[in-house]
Short mmCIF file of C-alpha atoms and ligand atoms in Angstrom, two decimals:
data_model
loop_
_atom_site.label_atom_id
_atom_site.label_comp_id
_atom_site.label_asym_id
_atom_site.label_seq_id
_atom_site.Cartn_x
_atom_site.Cartn_y
_atom_site.Cartn_z
CA MET M 1152 -49.30 -182.36 -27.30
CA LEU M 1153 -50.40 -178.83 -26.30
CA LEU M 1154 -53.09 -180.54 -23.94
CA SER M 1155 -50.62 -183.14 -22.28
CA SER M 1156 -49.34 -182.75 -19.27
CA ILE M 1157 -46.15 -180.95 -20.02
CA GLY M 1158 -47.87 -178.84 -23.03
CA ARG M 1159 -50.12 -177.25 -20.02
CA LYS M 1160 -47.31 -176.90 -18.09
CA TRP M 1161 -45.87 -174.71 -20.82
CA ILE M 1162 -49.02 -172.92 -21.42
CA VAL M 1163 -49.39 -172.10 -17.48
CA ALA M 1164 -45.62 -171.19 -17.14
CA ILE M 1165 -45.72 -169.00 -20.38
CA SER M 1166 -48.97 -167.25 -19.44
CA GLY M 1167 -47.82 -166.73 -15.66
CA LEU M 1168 -44.66 -165.24 -17.05
CA LEU M 1169 -46.56 -162.50 -19.54
CA MET M 1170 -48.45 -161.98 -16.42
CA ILE M 1171 -45.59 -161.23 -14.11
CA GLY M 1172 -44.41 -158.92 -17.08
CA PHE M 1173 -47.79 -157.08 -16.63
CA VAL M 1174 -47.91 -156.95 -12.81
CA VAL M 1175 -44.15 -155.70 -12.84
CA VAL M 1176 -44.97 -152.69 -15.23
CA HIS M 1177 -48.29 -152.08 -13.46
CA MET M 1178 -46.45 -151.63 -9.99
CA THR M 1179 -43.68 -149.31 -11.84
CA GLY M 1180 -46.55 -147.43 -13.00
CA ASN M 1181 -48.10 -146.93 -9.58
CA LEU M 1182 -44.92 -145.89 -8.18
CA GLN M 1183 -45.77 -142.60 -9.54
CA MET M 1184 -48.10 -141.80 -6.59
CA TYR M 1185 -44.66 -140.88 -5.27
CA ALA M 1186 -43.79 -138.49 -7.51
CA GLY M 1187 -44.66 -135.56 -5.21
CA THR M 1188 -46.90 -134.26 -7.58
CA PRO M 1189 -50.27 -135.63 -8.49
CA ASP M 1190 -49.78 -134.52 -12.32
CA LYS M 1191 -47.16 -137.35 -12.95
CA ILE M 1192 -49.41 -140.14 -12.57
CA ASN M 1193 -52.55 -138.36 -14.02
CA LEU M 1194 -50.77 -137.85 -17.27
CA TYR M 1195 -49.73 -141.25 -16.92
CA ALA M 1196 -53.12 -142.68 -17.02
CA HIS M 1197 -54.53 -139.96 -19.76
CA LEU M 1198 -51.63 -141.41 -21.91
CA LEU M 1199 -52.63 -144.74 -21.55
CA HIS M 1200 -56.23 -144.13 -22.38
CA SER M 1201 -55.52 -142.07 -25.30
CA TYR M 1202 -55.23 -144.63 -27.89
CA PRO M 1203 -58.57 -146.63 -27.24
CA ILE M 1204 -57.64 -149.34 -29.91
CA ILE M 1205 -54.51 -150.24 -28.46
CA LEU M 1206 -55.85 -150.18 -24.60
CA TRP M 1207 -58.20 -152.49 -25.83
CA ALA M 1208 -56.14 -154.70 -27.52
CA PHE M 1209 -53.81 -155.03 -24.46
CA ARG M 1210 -56.70 -155.34 -22.28
CA LEU M 1211 -58.16 -158.45 -24.61
CA GLY M 1212 -54.90 -159.87 -24.65
CA LEU M 1213 -54.41 -160.04 -20.78
CA ILE M 1214 -57.83 -161.39 -20.46
CA GLY M 1215 -56.98 -164.21 -22.78
CA VAL M 1216 -53.40 -164.94 -21.32
CA THR M 1217 -55.37 -165.18 -17.64
CA ALA M 1218 -58.16 -167.32 -18.97
CA LEU M 1219 -55.30 -169.41 -20.45
CA HIS M 1220 -53.67 -169.43 -17.14
CA ILE M 1221 -56.56 -170.25 -15.21
CA TRP M 1222 -57.84 -173.09 -17.64
CA GLY M 1223 -54.06 -174.63 -17.47
CA THR M 1224 -53.74 -174.80 -13.99
CA ILE M 1225 -57.53 -175.72 -12.97
CA SER M 1226 -57.22 -178.63 -15.31
CA LEU M 1227 -53.61 -179.90 -13.64
CA ALA M 1228 -55.04 -179.30 -10.48
CA ARG M 1229 -58.23 -181.51 -11.04
CA GLU M 1230 -56.12 -184.41 -12.71
CA ASN M 1231 -53.86 -183.95 -9.63
CA ARG M 1232 -56.51 -184.67 -7.06
CA ARG M 1233 -57.85 -187.50 -9.04
CA ALA M 1234 -54.17 -189.04 -9.33
CA LYS M 1235 -53.77 -189.26 -5.50
CA PRO M 1236 -57.11 -190.45 -4.45
CA LEU M 1237 -55.61 -190.94 -0.64
CA GLN M 1238 -53.38 -189.29 1.42
CA TYR M 1239 -51.08 -190.85 4.16
CA ALA M 1240 -52.68 -190.97 7.83
CA VAL M 1241 -49.50 -189.63 8.99
CA ALA M 1242 -47.98 -186.86 7.34
CA GLY M 1243 -44.37 -186.94 6.83
CA ARG M 1244 -41.87 -184.05 8.30
CA LYS M 1245 -41.47 -181.25 6.32
CA SER M 1246 -37.60 -181.28 6.84
CA ARG M 1247 -37.67 -184.75 4.77
CA LEU M 1248 -40.27 -184.09 1.93
CA GLN M 1249 -38.93 -180.21 1.30
CA VAL M 1250 -42.57 -179.13 0.36
CA THR M 1251 -43.18 -175.46 0.95
CA TRP M 1252 -46.39 -173.93 1.78
CA THR M 1253 -46.37 -171.25 -1.14
CA SER M 1254 -46.17 -174.34 -3.58
CA VAL M 1255 -49.21 -176.17 -2.12
CA THR M 1256 -51.31 -173.25 -1.77
CA MET M 1257 -50.86 -171.97 -5.37
CA VAL M 1258 -54.72 -172.62 -6.21
CA ILE M 1259 -56.36 -170.97 -2.83
CA SER M 1260 -53.68 -168.00 -3.65
CA GLY M 1261 -54.42 -167.71 -7.38
CA THR M 1262 -58.20 -167.91 -7.13
CA VAL M 1263 -58.22 -165.01 -4.11
CA ILE M 1264 -55.78 -163.11 -6.85
CA LEU M 1265 -58.51 -163.66 -9.29
CA GLY M 1266 -61.43 -162.58 -7.13
CA PHE M 1267 -59.05 -159.50 -6.21
CA VAL M 1268 -58.47 -158.42 -9.56
CA VAL M 1269 -62.23 -158.54 -10.25
CA PHE M 1270 -62.89 -156.10 -7.42
CA HIS M 1271 -59.90 -154.03 -8.52
CA LEU M 1272 -61.33 -153.47 -11.91
CA LEU M 1273 -64.81 -152.55 -10.49
CA HIS M 1274 -63.06 -150.36 -8.00
CA PHE M 1275 -60.51 -148.36 -10.00
CA THR M 1276 -61.14 -149.24 -13.47
CA ALA M 1277 -65.11 -149.55 -13.62
CA GLN M 1278 -65.34 -147.10 -10.79
CA VAL M 1279 -68.79 -148.59 -9.75
CA VAL M 1280 -67.86 -149.54 -6.02
CA ASP M 1281 -67.90 -145.61 -5.33
CA LYS M 1282 -69.48 -143.68 -8.26
CA SER M 1283 -67.98 -140.33 -7.10
CA TYR M 1284 -64.59 -141.38 -8.70
CA ALA M 1285 -65.98 -140.83 -12.13
CA SER M 1286 -66.43 -137.25 -11.95
CA MET M 1287 -63.05 -136.74 -10.02
CA GLU M 1288 -61.71 -134.23 -13.05
CA THR M 1289 -58.40 -132.17 -12.95
CA ALA M 1290 -56.43 -130.11 -15.35
CA VAL M 1291 -52.59 -130.36 -16.11
CA GLY M 1292 -51.28 -127.75 -18.54
CA GLY M 1293 -54.55 -126.68 -19.43
CA VAL M 1294 -55.58 -130.28 -20.47
CA ALA M 1295 -58.62 -131.91 -18.60
CA MET M 1296 -58.46 -135.34 -17.16
CA HIS M 1297 -59.46 -137.84 -14.90
CA ASP M 1298 -57.75 -137.21 -11.13
CA VAL M 1299 -56.35 -140.74 -10.77
CA TYR M 1300 -54.14 -139.53 -7.72
CA ARG M 1301 -57.22 -138.28 -5.83
CA MET M 1302 -59.02 -141.31 -6.45
CA VAL M 1303 -56.57 -143.62 -5.13
CA ILE M 1304 -56.25 -141.64 -2.13
CA LYS M 1305 -59.92 -141.72 -1.99
CA GLY M 1306 -60.00 -145.41 -2.48
CA PHE M 1307 -57.54 -146.18 0.04
CA SER M 1308 -58.88 -144.10 2.92
CA ASN M 1309 -61.26 -147.00 3.34
CA PRO M 1310 -59.70 -149.44 5.82
CA TRP M 1311 -61.56 -152.45 4.57
CA ILE M 1312 -60.52 -151.76 0.68
CA SER M 1313 -56.89 -151.17 2.04
CA GLY M 1314 -56.93 -154.45 3.95
CA PHE M 1315 -58.17 -156.31 1.56
CA TYR M 1316 -55.67 -154.97 -1.38
CA LEU M 1317 -52.86 -155.74 1.46
CA ILE M 1318 -54.22 -159.33 1.84
CA ALA M 1319 -54.32 -159.83 -1.91
CA MET M 1320 -50.79 -158.63 -2.51
CA GLY M 1321 -49.69 -160.89 0.21
CA LEU M 1322 -51.24 -163.89 -1.49
CA LEU M 1323 -49.49 -162.26 -4.97
CA PHE M 1324 -46.07 -162.82 -3.31
CA SER M 1325 -46.76 -165.98 -2.09
CA HIS M 1326 -48.07 -167.12 -5.56
CA LEU M 1327 -44.97 -165.60 -7.18
CA ARG M 1328 -42.61 -166.92 -4.79
CA HIS M 1329 -43.20 -170.34 -6.03
CA GLY M 1330 -44.40 -169.38 -9.71
CA ALA M 1331 -41.69 -167.42 -10.65
CA ALA M 1332 -38.99 -169.93 -9.69
CA SER M 1333 -41.34 -172.70 -11.66
CA VAL M 1334 -41.05 -170.93 -14.62
CA PHE M 1335 -37.61 -171.89 -14.93
CA GLN M 1336 -38.18 -175.19 -14.30
CA THR M 1337 -41.04 -175.57 -16.56
CA PHE M 1338 -38.53 -174.14 -19.38
CA GLY M 1339 -35.95 -176.41 -18.31
CA LEU M 1340 -33.48 -173.69 -17.23
CA ARG M 1341 -33.18 -174.83 -13.60
CA ASP M 1342 -29.91 -176.62 -12.47
CA ARG M 1343 -27.91 -177.36 -9.47
CA GLN M 1344 -25.76 -174.19 -10.03
CA LEU M 1345 -28.52 -171.85 -10.19
CA VAL M 1346 -31.13 -173.10 -7.92
CA GLN M 1347 -30.17 -170.83 -5.24
CA VAL M 1348 -30.41 -168.01 -7.68
CA ILE M 1349 -33.44 -168.28 -8.87
CA GLU M 1350 -35.13 -169.37 -5.24
CA VAL M 1351 -33.72 -166.15 -3.89
CA GLY M 1352 -34.76 -164.09 -7.22
CA ALA M 1353 -38.01 -165.26 -7.29
CA TRP M 1354 -38.42 -164.24 -3.63
CA ILE M 1355 -36.95 -160.85 -4.11
CA LEU M 1356 -39.38 -160.30 -7.19
CA ALA M 1357 -42.02 -161.32 -5.16
CA MET M 1358 -41.24 -159.16 -2.27
CA ALA M 1359 -40.75 -156.30 -4.13
CA LEU M 1360 -43.96 -156.59 -5.79
CA PHE M 1361 -45.53 -156.76 -2.45
CA VAL M 1362 -43.77 -153.81 -1.40
CA GLY M 1363 -44.27 -151.61 -4.35
CA PHE M 1364 -48.05 -152.41 -4.40
CA GLY M 1365 -48.71 -152.57 -0.64
CA SER M 1366 -46.88 -149.35 0.21
CA ILE M 1367 -49.83 -147.35 -1.52
CA PRO M 1368 -52.56 -148.14 0.46
CA VAL M 1369 -50.13 -148.25 3.45
CA GLY M 1370 -48.81 -144.93 2.37
CA VAL M 1371 -52.25 -143.47 2.18
CA MET M 1372 -53.57 -144.87 5.32
CA LEU M 1373 -50.40 -143.32 7.38
CA GLY M 1374 -51.22 -139.95 5.39
CA LEU M 1375 -47.71 -140.01 3.96
CA ILE M 1376 -49.53 -139.66 0.48
CA ARG M 1377 -51.61 -136.49 0.57
CA PRO M 1378 -54.03 -135.12 -1.80
CA MET G 681 -36.02 -202.40 21.45
CA LYS G 682 -39.46 -202.61 20.62
CA LEU G 683 -41.68 -200.81 18.24
CA HIS G 684 -45.50 -200.13 17.96
CA LEU G 685 -46.81 -200.67 14.40
CA ARG G 686 -49.67 -199.57 12.68
CA VAL G 687 -49.44 -201.40 9.20
CA TRP G 688 -52.03 -201.17 6.39
CA ARG G 689 -53.87 -204.50 5.77
CA GLN G 690 -55.80 -204.90 2.87
CA LYS G 691 -56.95 -208.34 1.59
CA GLY G 692 -57.11 -207.29 -2.06
CA ARG G 693 -57.40 -204.98 -4.53
CA GLU G 694 -60.97 -204.15 -4.26
CA ALA G 695 -60.99 -204.74 -0.71
CA GLU G 696 -61.56 -202.30 1.96
CA GLY G 697 -58.30 -201.81 3.89
CA GLN G 698 -57.53 -200.56 7.66
CA PHE G 699 -54.75 -200.23 9.87
CA GLU G 700 -53.95 -203.22 12.51
CA THR G 701 -51.45 -202.85 15.15
CA TYR G 702 -48.45 -205.31 16.00
CA GLU G 703 -45.79 -204.99 18.71
CA ALA G 704 -42.46 -205.98 17.49
CA LYS G 705 -40.39 -207.09 20.48
CA GLY G 706 -36.90 -208.39 21.23
CA LEU G 707 -35.24 -206.26 18.13
CA ASN G 708 -32.01 -205.72 17.74
CA PRO G 709 -31.50 -202.13 16.53
CA ASN G 710 -28.99 -203.19 13.66
CA MET G 711 -31.90 -205.01 11.98
CA SER G 712 -33.19 -203.62 9.06
CA PHE G 713 -36.41 -202.33 8.53
CA LEU G 714 -37.71 -205.39 6.30
CA GLU G 715 -35.68 -207.99 9.04
CA MET G 716 -38.07 -206.47 11.54
CA MET G 717 -40.95 -207.12 9.25
CA ASP G 718 -39.89 -210.80 8.83
CA VAL G 719 -40.11 -210.67 12.72
CA VAL G 720 -43.43 -209.44 12.67
CA ASN G 721 -44.36 -211.96 10.29
CA ASP G 722 -43.07 -215.23 11.80
CA GLU G 723 -44.75 -213.93 14.88
CA LEU G 724 -48.16 -214.00 13.02
CA THR G 725 -47.65 -216.91 11.24
CA LYS G 726 -47.01 -218.97 14.53
CA GLU G 727 -50.09 -217.44 15.62
CA GLY G 728 -51.69 -218.85 12.76
CA LYS G 729 -52.60 -215.31 11.13
CA GLU G 730 -51.97 -214.06 7.65
CA PRO G 731 -48.40 -212.39 7.27
CA VAL G 732 -48.34 -208.92 6.04
CA ALA G 733 -47.48 -208.81 2.39
CA PHE G 734 -44.84 -206.57 1.25
CA GLU G 735 -42.24 -206.69 -1.88
CA HIS G 736 -38.56 -207.27 -1.60
CA ASP G 737 -35.79 -208.63 -3.68
CA CYS G 738 -32.04 -207.63 -3.46
CA ARG G 739 -32.20 -206.19 0.09
CA GLU G 740 -29.07 -204.08 -0.76
CA GLY G 741 -30.74 -200.89 -2.13
CA ILE G 742 -30.46 -201.68 -5.84
CA CYS G 743 -33.74 -203.55 -7.05
CA GLY G 744 -36.46 -200.96 -5.70
CA SER G 745 -39.19 -203.49 -4.73
CA CYS G 746 -39.07 -202.65 -1.19
CA ALA G 747 -42.09 -199.97 -1.29
CA MET G 748 -43.01 -198.92 2.27
CA VAL G 749 -44.14 -195.29 3.64
CA ILE G 750 -42.70 -195.18 7.25
CA ASN G 751 -44.69 -192.25 8.77
CA GLY G 752 -45.63 -190.37 5.92
CA GLU G 753 -42.27 -190.80 4.46
CA PRO G 754 -41.50 -192.89 1.36
CA HIS G 755 -38.56 -195.38 2.38
CA GLY G 756 -38.71 -194.03 5.77
CA PRO G 757 -36.64 -191.08 7.38
CA ASN G 758 -33.38 -191.35 5.93
CA LYS G 759 -31.89 -189.44 2.77
CA GLY G 760 -30.62 -191.54 -0.12
CA ALA G 761 -31.79 -194.92 1.11
CA THR G 762 -34.50 -197.57 0.44
CA THR G 763 -36.68 -199.37 2.73
CA CYS G 764 -34.32 -202.26 3.09
CA GLN G 765 -31.38 -199.97 4.11
CA VAL G 766 -33.02 -198.25 6.98
CA TYR G 767 -31.76 -199.99 10.23
CA LEU G 768 -33.79 -199.96 13.15
CA ARG G 769 -31.33 -197.57 14.89
CA SER G 770 -32.78 -194.75 12.99
CA PHE G 771 -35.92 -195.12 15.50
CA GLN G 772 -36.59 -194.78 19.03
CA ASP G 773 -37.21 -197.32 21.28
CA GLY G 774 -40.75 -197.54 21.84
CA GLU G 775 -41.70 -195.34 18.86
CA THR G 776 -45.08 -196.03 17.06
CA LEU G 777 -44.39 -196.47 13.31
CA THR G 778 -47.26 -196.24 10.77
CA VAL G 779 -46.49 -198.41 7.61
CA GLU G 780 -48.64 -197.93 4.26
CA PRO G 781 -48.00 -198.79 0.92
CA TRP G 782 -47.40 -196.06 -2.07
CA ARG G 783 -50.37 -194.26 -2.66
CA ALA G 784 -51.44 -193.16 -6.05
CA ARG G 785 -54.32 -193.77 -8.28
CA ALA G 786 -51.91 -195.35 -11.14
CA PHE G 787 -50.36 -197.64 -8.14
CA PRO G 788 -53.19 -199.66 -7.10
CA VAL G 789 -52.72 -201.75 -3.68
CA LEU G 790 -52.52 -205.20 -4.78
CA LYS G 791 -52.36 -206.70 -0.88
CA ASP G 792 -51.23 -205.21 2.24
CA LEU G 793 -48.24 -203.34 1.31
CA VAL G 794 -47.83 -204.62 -2.05
CA THR G 795 -48.81 -202.28 -4.87
CA ASP G 796 -49.37 -202.79 -8.71
CA ARG G 797 -46.29 -200.79 -10.22
CA SER G 798 -46.67 -202.01 -13.82
CA ALA G 799 -47.78 -198.45 -14.90
CA PHE G 800 -43.65 -197.99 -14.89
CA ASP G 801 -43.54 -200.72 -17.35
CA LYS G 802 -45.98 -199.34 -19.66
CA VAL G 803 -43.79 -196.08 -19.69
CA ILE G 804 -40.68 -197.83 -20.45
CA GLN G 805 -42.37 -199.94 -23.06
CA ALA G 806 -43.26 -196.56 -24.63
CA GLY G 807 -39.69 -195.49 -25.38
CA GLY G 808 -37.29 -196.18 -22.47
CA PHE G 809 -34.85 -197.97 -24.85
CA VAL G 810 -32.68 -197.61 -27.83
CA SER G 811 -33.40 -199.38 -31.22
CA VAL G 812 -30.08 -201.11 -32.50
CA ASN G 813 -29.97 -203.59 -35.19
CA THR G 814 -28.48 -206.86 -33.62
CA GLY G 815 -25.32 -208.21 -34.29
CA GLN G 816 -21.67 -208.05 -33.07
CA ALA G 817 -21.04 -206.20 -30.03
CA PRO G 818 -19.69 -202.79 -30.80
CA ASP G 819 -15.84 -202.11 -30.55
CA ALA G 820 -15.43 -200.44 -27.22
CA ASN G 821 -14.67 -196.76 -27.37
CA ALA G 822 -15.86 -196.82 -30.89
CA MET G 823 -18.29 -194.24 -29.76
CA PRO G 824 -16.10 -191.79 -27.96
CA ILE G 825 -18.53 -190.04 -24.94
CA GLY G 826 -17.13 -187.38 -22.56
CA LYS G 827 -16.30 -188.27 -19.23
CA GLU G 828 -19.02 -185.23 -17.82
CA ASP G 829 -21.72 -186.73 -20.20
CA ALA G 830 -20.89 -190.27 -19.18
CA GLU G 831 -21.22 -189.31 -15.59
CA LYS G 832 -24.58 -187.07 -15.99
CA ALA G 833 -25.90 -189.74 -18.10
CA PHE G 834 -25.13 -192.35 -15.17
CA ASP G 835 -26.37 -189.98 -12.59
CA ALA G 836 -30.22 -190.36 -14.30
CA ALA G 837 -29.40 -193.74 -15.08
CA HIS G 838 -29.11 -194.70 -11.33
CA CYS G 839 -32.87 -194.74 -11.14
CA ILE G 840 -34.24 -197.87 -9.87
CA GLY G 841 -37.99 -197.70 -10.64
CA CYS G 842 -39.16 -198.22 -7.12
CA GLY G 843 -41.94 -195.23 -7.41
CA ALA G 844 -40.85 -193.49 -4.23
CA CYS G 845 -41.03 -190.23 -6.13
CA VAL G 846 -44.88 -191.34 -7.10
CA ALA G 847 -45.38 -191.80 -3.27
CA ALA G 848 -44.21 -188.71 -2.00
CA CYS G 849 -45.77 -186.39 -4.75
CA ARG G 850 -48.89 -184.76 -3.70
CA ASN G 851 -50.06 -185.11 -7.17
CA GLY G 852 -48.83 -188.63 -7.63
CA SER G 853 -46.79 -187.46 -10.54
CA ALA G 854 -44.26 -189.61 -12.07
CA MET G 855 -42.26 -187.30 -13.78
CA LEU G 856 -39.17 -187.78 -11.85
CA PHE G 857 -38.99 -191.32 -12.87
CA VAL G 858 -39.80 -190.53 -16.42
CA ALA G 859 -37.59 -187.57 -16.14
CA ALA G 860 -34.49 -189.84 -15.40
CA LYS G 861 -35.69 -192.46 -17.91
CA VAL G 862 -35.61 -189.95 -20.68
CA SER G 863 -32.79 -188.20 -20.10
CA HIS G 864 -30.16 -190.99 -19.33
CA LEU G 865 -30.91 -192.38 -23.15
CA GLY G 866 -31.03 -188.49 -24.05
CA MET G 867 -27.64 -187.60 -22.96
CA LEU G 868 -25.78 -190.42 -24.88
CA PRO G 869 -25.12 -190.53 -28.78
CA GLN G 870 -26.75 -193.85 -28.92
CA GLY G 871 -30.07 -192.16 -27.67
CA GLN G 872 -30.04 -189.24 -30.19
CA PRO G 873 -31.94 -190.97 -33.11
CA GLU G 874 -35.21 -191.41 -31.22
CA ARG G 875 -34.83 -188.42 -28.73
CA GLY G 876 -37.72 -186.55 -30.01
CA GLU G 877 -39.90 -189.54 -30.25
CA ARG G 878 -38.82 -190.98 -27.11
CA VAL G 879 -39.64 -188.00 -24.66
CA ARG G 880 -43.18 -187.79 -26.75
CA LYS G 881 -43.99 -191.19 -26.24
CA MET G 882 -43.23 -191.65 -22.91
CA VAL G 883 -44.84 -188.66 -21.59
CA ALA G 884 -48.09 -189.92 -23.34
CA ALA G 885 -47.88 -193.19 -21.77
CA MET G 886 -47.27 -191.57 -18.77
CA ASP G 887 -50.41 -189.22 -18.86
CA ALA G 888 -52.27 -192.19 -20.26
CA ALA G 889 -51.53 -194.42 -16.94
CA GLY G 890 -53.30 -191.86 -14.83
CA PHE G 891 -50.14 -190.12 -13.08
CA GLY G 892 -50.68 -186.42 -11.88
CA ASN G 893 -48.63 -183.50 -13.00
CA CYS G 894 -45.56 -182.02 -11.67
CA SER G 895 -45.99 -178.60 -9.58
CA ASN G 896 -42.44 -178.38 -8.90
CA GLN G 897 -42.65 -179.20 -5.04
CA TYR G 898 -39.71 -181.65 -5.45
CA ALA G 899 -41.03 -183.83 -2.81
CA CYS G 900 -39.79 -186.73 -5.05
CA GLU G 901 -35.94 -185.58 -5.36
CA ALA G 902 -36.08 -185.22 -1.54
CA VAL G 903 -37.39 -189.00 -0.98
CA CYS G 904 -35.42 -190.88 -3.80
CA PRO G 905 -33.51 -193.21 -2.46
CA LYS G 906 -31.03 -192.60 -5.60
CA GLU G 907 -30.97 -188.65 -5.59
CA ILE G 908 -32.25 -188.31 -9.06
CA SER G 909 -32.39 -184.68 -9.35
CA ALA G 910 -35.30 -182.57 -10.05
CA ASP G 911 -33.44 -181.04 -12.77
CA TRP G 912 -34.19 -183.87 -14.84
CA ILE G 913 -37.77 -182.84 -15.10
CA GLY G 914 -36.88 -179.27 -16.28
CA ARG G 915 -35.01 -181.17 -18.97
CA MET G 916 -37.50 -183.14 -19.92
CA ASN G 917 -40.01 -180.22 -19.95
CA ARG G 918 -37.43 -178.81 -22.43
CA ASP G 919 -36.87 -181.83 -24.78
CA TYR G 920 -40.46 -182.06 -24.80
CA ALA G 921 -41.10 -178.66 -25.98
CA VAL G 922 -38.22 -179.09 -28.28
CA SER G 923 -39.79 -182.19 -29.94
CA ALA G 924 -43.08 -180.87 -30.38
CA VAL G 925 -41.96 -177.77 -32.18
CA LYS G 926 -39.89 -180.04 -34.45
CA LYS G 927 -42.82 -182.17 -35.10
CA LEU G 928 -44.91 -179.20 -36.24
C1 HEM C 260 -51.79 -161.91 -11.34
C2 HEM C 260 -52.21 -163.03 -11.55
C3 HEM C 260 -51.30 -164.16 -11.36
C4 HEM C 260 -49.97 -164.40 -11.92
C5 HEM C 260 -48.96 -163.21 -12.30
C6 HEM C 260 -49.82 -165.79 -11.96
C7 HEM C 260 -48.17 -166.54 -12.10
C8 HEM C 260 -47.91 -167.74 -12.19
C9 HEM C 260 -46.73 -168.37 -12.49
C10 HEM C 260 -45.60 -167.69 -13.14
C11 HEM C 260 -46.83 -169.74 -12.13
C12 HEM C 260 -45.97 -170.89 -12.23
C13 HEM C 260 -46.06 -171.39 -13.92
C14 HEM C 260 -45.35 -172.89 -13.76
O1 HEM C 260 -45.72 -173.95 -13.37
O2 HEM C 260 -44.21 -172.66 -14.18
C15 HEM C 260 -48.32 -170.10 -11.78
C16 HEM C 260 -48.73 -171.25 -11.30
C17 HEM C 260 -50.10 -171.49 -10.90
N1 HEM C 260 -50.73 -170.51 -11.15
FE1 HEM C 260 -50.92 -168.54 -11.12
N2 HEM C 260 -50.67 -166.39 -11.57
C18 HEM C 260 -51.76 -165.43 -11.26
C19 HEM C 260 -53.03 -165.88 -11.39
C20 HEM C 260 -53.68 -166.98 -11.03
C21 HEM C 260 -55.17 -167.46 -10.56
C22 HEM C 260 -56.01 -166.21 -10.66
C23 HEM C 260 -55.10 -168.52 -10.39
C24 HEM C 260 -56.54 -169.27 -10.12
C25 HEM C 260 -56.94 -170.47 -10.31
C26 HEM C 260 -53.81 -169.35 -10.36
C27 HEM C 260 -53.40 -170.63 -10.21
C28 HEM C 260 -52.00 -170.97 -10.50
C29 HEM C 260 -51.83 -172.71 -10.12
C30 HEM C 260 -52.15 -173.39 -9.66
C31 HEM C 260 -50.37 -172.63 -10.28
C32 HEM C 260 -49.47 -174.03 -10.35
C33 HEM C 260 -49.22 -174.86 -11.50
C34 HEM C 260 -48.70 -175.82 -11.53
O3 HEM C 260 -47.33 -175.70 -11.55
O4 HEM C 260 -49.10 -177.25 -11.45
N3 HEM C 260 -52.71 -168.37 -10.87
N4 HEM C 260 -48.78 -168.78 -11.62
S1 SF4 C 261 -36.60 -191.49 -9.64
FE1 SF4 C 261 -35.86 -192.15 -7.59
S2 SF4 C 261 -37.94 -192.31 -6.57
FE2 SF4 C 261 -38.65 -192.11 -8.56
S3 SF4 C 261 -38.34 -194.32 -9.23
FE3 SF4 C 261 -36.17 -193.73 -9.73
S4 SF4 C 261 -35.13 -193.96 -8.24
FE4 SF4 C 261 -37.33 -194.41 -7.20
S1 FES C 262 -34.98 -204.53 -1.35
FE1 FES C 262 -34.24 -204.30 -3.09
S2 FES C 262 -34.17 -201.95 -3.35
FE2 FES C 262 -34.78 -202.89 -1.08
#
């Protein structure tokens, strides 16, 4: 039953919700770039890395959840394409069919986000895009640690990289504008009275993530976040 | 008034189809869309040509036969109306209208605008009923049902099985139809004993028939002539999960 249409929709929704939880926490952590001192985010990053077992358990869990999400969505989307072999010669009006742009571009937005995640991990986690990041060290209260703060500033000083991050965050907005509202439908929690609240809430969540994540490269480019 | 029509013509299930154009002249704006099709077919017959095959029966919006996609919109331009309830006054004089059959793998074209919608019957046969022992009709009011529940069940029961939801869906998904059928019985006490089994079996039949999966775009709800709410799909998703977990 997990493999049925609805079973897979539940898998996509649960995995999507867990990923939303992750991005919300991640974005909140990033906002420490605004703390006024580099120490705050550096200490936070140091803390996250001080228990490798927990860190790796978390990473593997997240990879598993992502894999489930992608497997579910791709298998559903392939069936959907097969179920509609011919589109209409004339497209109906949007006002009549009420289909949103964000909902028809889920596979595209999701795929670009996936590509972004891979780049992001190579960029700031594996630090192979620019080898100099790995040797950026600082000390807080006498403890030596990686200087995440300056690494981020250096990373976003490159306008191509900042631009790509912004595009990806725009697509994350688009994906979650539809996805976050969809979770309620898949869980059977959407009803007449709640539709507006859910739709507006999903928009606000997606926009908050876009602004929260996106403001950092913008802030660096504008010189508001400085070493 | 007159209209230019581009109508899908297809000789049979396996045949290649194509659009043919027709001029429908001398029309009265108060004619229904099907009456216009009758006029076109009369002309074709007089010219010794094959009339356009289309389905129709009640012509009053209750049977669900009259399946046509007009300019990419199942059942045409008006909300909450079947094709037979669309009147020519909804169009501009001289407008070009493209008329196509429902498009979905699970609804193959049989001829022109007629599709085989028996996939819906298979879904109903899988569980869209309540099993009762025959005998005397039960006493009226022997089984009290709250007004609110009765109304809600009736909202879902309004589905006439036309298939416009499938036709409108970019994924060819039948979830609005199936959800309406699952829920109208699931809302009532008579439907409770088989509730879990029903949703599992109907969803399995829906999947087997080659319908796509809902991606929460709600075009189905927008074109449904009976304005069945997409919230029923949410309820079906929940019912399905509850029944799957109970079965473990
Ligand atoms: C940060 C990463 C991601 C998050 C937070 C996320 C979140 C979500 C959520 C919450 C949904 C709605 C689930 C529902 O239908 O109820 C969803 C749907 C979807 N996601 Fe993602 N997703 C992410 C990455 C991806 C990726 C990498 C892909 C690439 C294939 C993808 C493809 C899709 C598709 C196609 C749907 C629509 C499924 C449907 O309703 O049929 N997502 N996503
Ligand atoms: S749910 Fe609406 S559109 Fe779908 S079959 Fe029933 S009446 Fe037709
Ligand atoms: S002919 Fe019966 S609903 Fe249109």
